[in-house]
Amino acid sequence: MSVRPRITFARQVLILQVGVVVVVAVLGYGLVAWMLDGRLRDQYGQRALTVAAPRRCRARP
């Protein structure tokens, strides 16, 4: 029968704080990446339409 070392209250609070900071940081970076991805997709879509529009007009006789 082995005796496990006890975790002090201060250590428990520290572990909880570090866990909360890590979760918030990951969620924040994920949200920013998701928002930037949508914005970049819109910008590239508009750029593709802008590049394609003059070619479409020139193709008609």
Tab-separated table of N, CA and C in Angstrom:
chain	number	residue	atom	x	y	z
A	1	MET	N	0.840	-1.165	0.000
A	1	MET	CA	0.000	0.000	0.000
A	1	MET	C	0.896	1.242	0.000
A	2	SER	N	0.834	2.028	-1.085
A	2	SER	CA	1.677	3.211	-1.152
A	2	SER	C	0.862	4.456	-0.807
A	3	VAL	N	1.528	5.379	-0.230
A	3	VAL	CA	0.885	6.627	0.166
A	3	VAL	C	1.197	7.682	-0.892
A	4	ARG	N	0.145	8.264	-1.450
A	4	ARG	CA	0.337	9.307	-2.457
A	4	ARG	C	0.646	10.623	-1.764
A	5	PRO	N	1.561	11.394	-2.332
A	5	PRO	CA	1.828	12.706	-1.743
A	5	PRO	C	0.621	13.619	-1.963
A	6	ARG	N	0.306	14.408	-0.968
A	6	ARG	CA	-0.853	15.296	-1.043
A	6	ARG	C	-0.499	16.546	-1.831
A	7	ILE	N	-1.457	17.009	-2.584
A	7	ILE	CA	-1.289	18.253	-3.319
A	7	ILE	C	-1.840	19.370	-2.441
A	8	THR	N	-1.019	20.364	-2.210
A	8	THR	CA	-1.453	21.465	-1.353
A	8	THR	C	-2.502	22.309	-2.064
A	9	PHE	N	-3.232	23.083	-1.287
A	9	PHE	CA	-4.271	23.947	-1.848
A	9	PHE	C	-3.668	24.975	-2.806
A	10	ALA	N	-2.523	25.524	-2.441
A	10	ALA	CA	-1.866	26.509	-3.300
A	10	ALA	C	-1.495	25.889	-4.651
A	11	ARG	N	-1.037	24.645	-4.628
A	11	ARG	CA	-0.685	23.968	-5.877
A	11	ARG	C	-1.935	23.697	-6.716
A	12	GLN	N	-3.035	23.333	-6.072
A	12	GLN	CA	-4.298	23.109	-6.787
A	12	GLN	C	-4.778	24.388	-7.457
A	13	VAL	N	-4.691	25.505	-6.760
A	13	VAL	CA	-5.108	26.789	-7.328
A	13	VAL	C	-4.205	27.157	-8.497
A	14	LEU	N	-2.915	26.941	-8.363
A	14	LEU	CA	-1.982	27.241	-9.451
A	14	LEU	C	-2.299	26.408	-10.686
A	15	ILE	N	-2.549	25.127	-10.508
A	15	ILE	CA	-2.888	24.245	-11.628
A	15	ILE	C	-4.182	24.703	-12.295
A	16	LEU	N	-5.165	25.099	-11.497
A	16	LEU	CA	-6.427	25.583	-12.042
A	16	LEU	C	-6.218	26.868	-12.836
A	17	GLN	N	-5.426	27.791	-12.317
A	17	GLN	CA	-5.166	29.048	-13.013
A	17	GLN	C	-4.439	28.815	-14.334
A	18	VAL	N	-3.450	27.958	-14.312
A	18	VAL	CA	-2.717	27.661	-15.549
A	18	VAL	C	-3.648	27.009	-16.564
A	19	GLY	N	-4.498	26.115	-16.106
A	19	GLY	CA	-5.455	25.471	-17.008
A	19	GLY	C	-6.418	26.460	-17.631
A	20	VAL	N	-6.925	27.392	-16.833
A	20	VAL	CA	-7.855	28.400	-17.357
A	20	VAL	C	-7.157	29.291	-18.378
A	21	VAL	N	-5.935	29.707	-18.085
A	21	VAL	CA	-5.189	30.557	-19.019
A	21	VAL	C	-4.946	29.829	-20.337
A	22	VAL	N	-4.581	28.565	-20.275
A	22	VAL	CA	-4.326	27.790	-21.494
A	22	VAL	C	-5.605	27.651	-22.315
A	23	VAL	N	-6.719	27.338	-21.660
A	23	VAL	CA	-7.988	27.171	-22.380
A	23	VAL	C	-8.412	28.480	-23.041
A	24	VAL	N	-8.314	29.589	-22.317
A	24	VAL	CA	-8.704	30.886	-22.873
A	24	VAL	C	-7.791	31.263	-24.037
A	25	ALA	N	-6.491	31.022	-23.910
A	25	ALA	CA	-5.562	31.351	-24.990
A	25	ALA	C	-5.858	30.528	-26.241
A	26	VAL	N	-6.104	29.244	-26.083
A	26	VAL	CA	-6.400	28.384	-27.232
A	26	VAL	C	-7.706	28.812	-27.905
A	27	LEU	N	-8.727	29.090	-27.108
A	27	LEU	CA	-9.995	29.542	-27.679
A	27	LEU	C	-9.837	30.890	-28.381
A	28	GLY	N	-9.064	31.798	-27.799
A	28	GLY	CA	-8.843	33.101	-28.414
A	28	GLY	C	-8.119	32.992	-29.740
A	29	TYR	N	-7.040	32.239	-29.770
A	29	TYR	CA	-6.303	32.053	-31.023
A	29	TYR	C	-7.162	31.339	-32.068
A	30	GLY	N	-7.952	30.380	-31.637
A	30	GLY	CA	-8.835	29.690	-32.575
A	30	GLY	C	-9.884	30.621	-33.162
A	31	LEU	N	-10.450	31.482	-32.333
A	31	LEU	CA	-11.450	32.437	-32.815
A	31	LEU	C	-10.840	33.427	-33.797
A	32	VAL	N	-9.668	33.941	-33.487
A	32	VAL	CA	-9.006	34.880	-34.387
A	32	VAL	C	-8.670	34.195	-35.717
A	33	ALA	N	-8.165	32.988	-35.661
A	33	ALA	CA	-7.831	32.261	-36.894
A	33	ALA	C	-9.077	32.013	-37.728
A	34	TRP	N	-10.191	31.674	-37.086
A	34	TRP	CA	-11.442	31.422	-37.806
A	34	TRP	C	-11.939	32.702	-38.478
A	35	MET	N	-11.869	33.824	-37.759
A	35	MET	CA	-12.330	35.094	-38.328
A	35	MET	C	-11.438	35.539	-39.478
A	36	LEU	N	-10.123	35.405	-39.327
A	36	LEU	CA	-9.210	35.796	-40.399
A	36	LEU	C	-9.364	34.903	-41.624
A	37	ASP	N	-9.650	33.630	-41.406
A	37	ASP	CA	-9.855	32.710	-42.524
A	37	ASP	C	-11.050	33.156	-43.359
A	38	GLY	N	-12.142	33.513	-42.696
A	38	GLY	CA	-13.321	33.983	-43.423
A	38	GLY	C	-13.053	35.268	-44.173
A	39	ARG	N	-12.333	36.185	-43.543
A	39	ARG	CA	-12.026	37.457	-44.191
A	39	ARG	C	-11.126	37.236	-45.408
A	40	LEU	N	-10.110	36.372	-45.269
A	40	LEU	CA	-9.214	36.114	-46.400
A	40	LEU	C	-9.948	35.434	-47.549
A	41	ARG	N	-10.867	34.518	-47.234
A	41	ARG	CA	-11.641	33.873	-48.294
A	41	ARG	C	-12.469	34.897	-49.066
A	42	ASP	N	-13.081	35.841	-48.345
A	42	ASP	CA	-13.854	36.882	-49.007
A	42	ASP	C	-12.966	37.760	-49.886
A	43	GLN	N	-11.791	38.125	-49.380
A	43	GLN	CA	-10.887	38.975	-50.152
A	43	GLN	C	-10.399	38.267	-51.414
A	44	TYR	N	-10.032	37.013	-51.285
A	44	TYR	CA	-9.571	36.283	-52.478
A	44	TYR	C	-10.716	36.065	-53.464
A	45	GLY	N	-11.927	35.879	-52.962
A	45	GLY	CA	-13.077	35.754	-53.858
A	45	GLY	C	-13.314	37.035	-54.629
A	46	GLN	N	-13.242	38.175	-53.941
A	46	GLN	CA	-13.421	39.453	-54.623
A	46	GLN	C	-12.296	39.697	-55.626
A	47	ARG	N	-11.078	39.325	-55.257
A	47	ARG	CA	-9.956	39.498	-56.174
A	47	ARG	C	-10.135	38.633	-57.423
A	48	ALA	N	-10.611	37.425	-57.239
A	48	ALA	CA	-10.829	36.538	-58.386
A	48	ALA	C	-11.919	37.098	-59.299
A	49	LEU	N	-12.983	37.644	-58.709
A	49	LEU	CA	-14.039	38.242	-59.523
A	49	LEU	C	-13.541	39.474	-60.261
A	50	THR	N	-12.693	40.267	-59.606
A	50	THR	CA	-12.153	41.467	-60.251
A	50	THR	C	-11.250	41.094	-61.410
A	51	VAL	N	-10.435	40.086	-61.243
A	51	VAL	CA	-9.534	39.658	-62.316
A	51	VAL	C	-10.328	39.035	-63.452
A	52	ALA	N	-11.374	38.293	-63.149
A	52	ALA	CA	-12.136	37.590	-64.182
A	52	ALA	C	-13.077	38.515	-64.940
A	53	ALA	N	-13.525	39.610	-64.354
A	53	ALA	CA	-14.523	40.474	-64.988
A	53	ALA	C	-14.029	41.087	-66.298
A	54	PRO	N	-12.847	41.691	-66.375
A	54	PRO	CA	-12.412	42.262	-67.660
A	54	PRO	C	-12.220	41.206	-68.733
A	55	ARG	N	-11.787	40.046	-68.371
A	55	ARG	CA	-11.594	38.986	-69.362
A	55	ARG	C	-12.929	38.529	-69.922
A	56	ARG	N	-13.946	38.511	-69.088
A	56	ARG	CA	-15.254	38.098	-69.543
A	56	ARG	C	-15.798	39.117	-70.531
A	57	CYS	N	-15.554	40.403	-70.304
A	57	CYS	CA	-16.040	41.447	-71.209
A	57	CYS	C	-15.265	41.431	-72.519
A	58	ARG	N	-13.976	41.188	-72.486
A	58	ARG	CA	-13.150	41.169	-73.696
A	58	ARG	C	-13.464	39.967	-74.581
A	59	ALA	N	-13.957	38.903	-74.003
A	59	ALA	CA	-14.198	37.687	-74.775
A	59	ALA	C	-15.374	37.850	-75.742
A	60	ARG	N	-16.255	38.797	-75.468
A	60	ARG	CA	-17.403	38.989	-76.364
A	60	ARG	C	-16.984	39.823	-77.586
A	61	PRO	N	-17.411	39.438	-78.759
A	61	PRO	CA	-17.041	40.200	-79.970
A	61	PRO	C	-17.796	41.499	-80.102
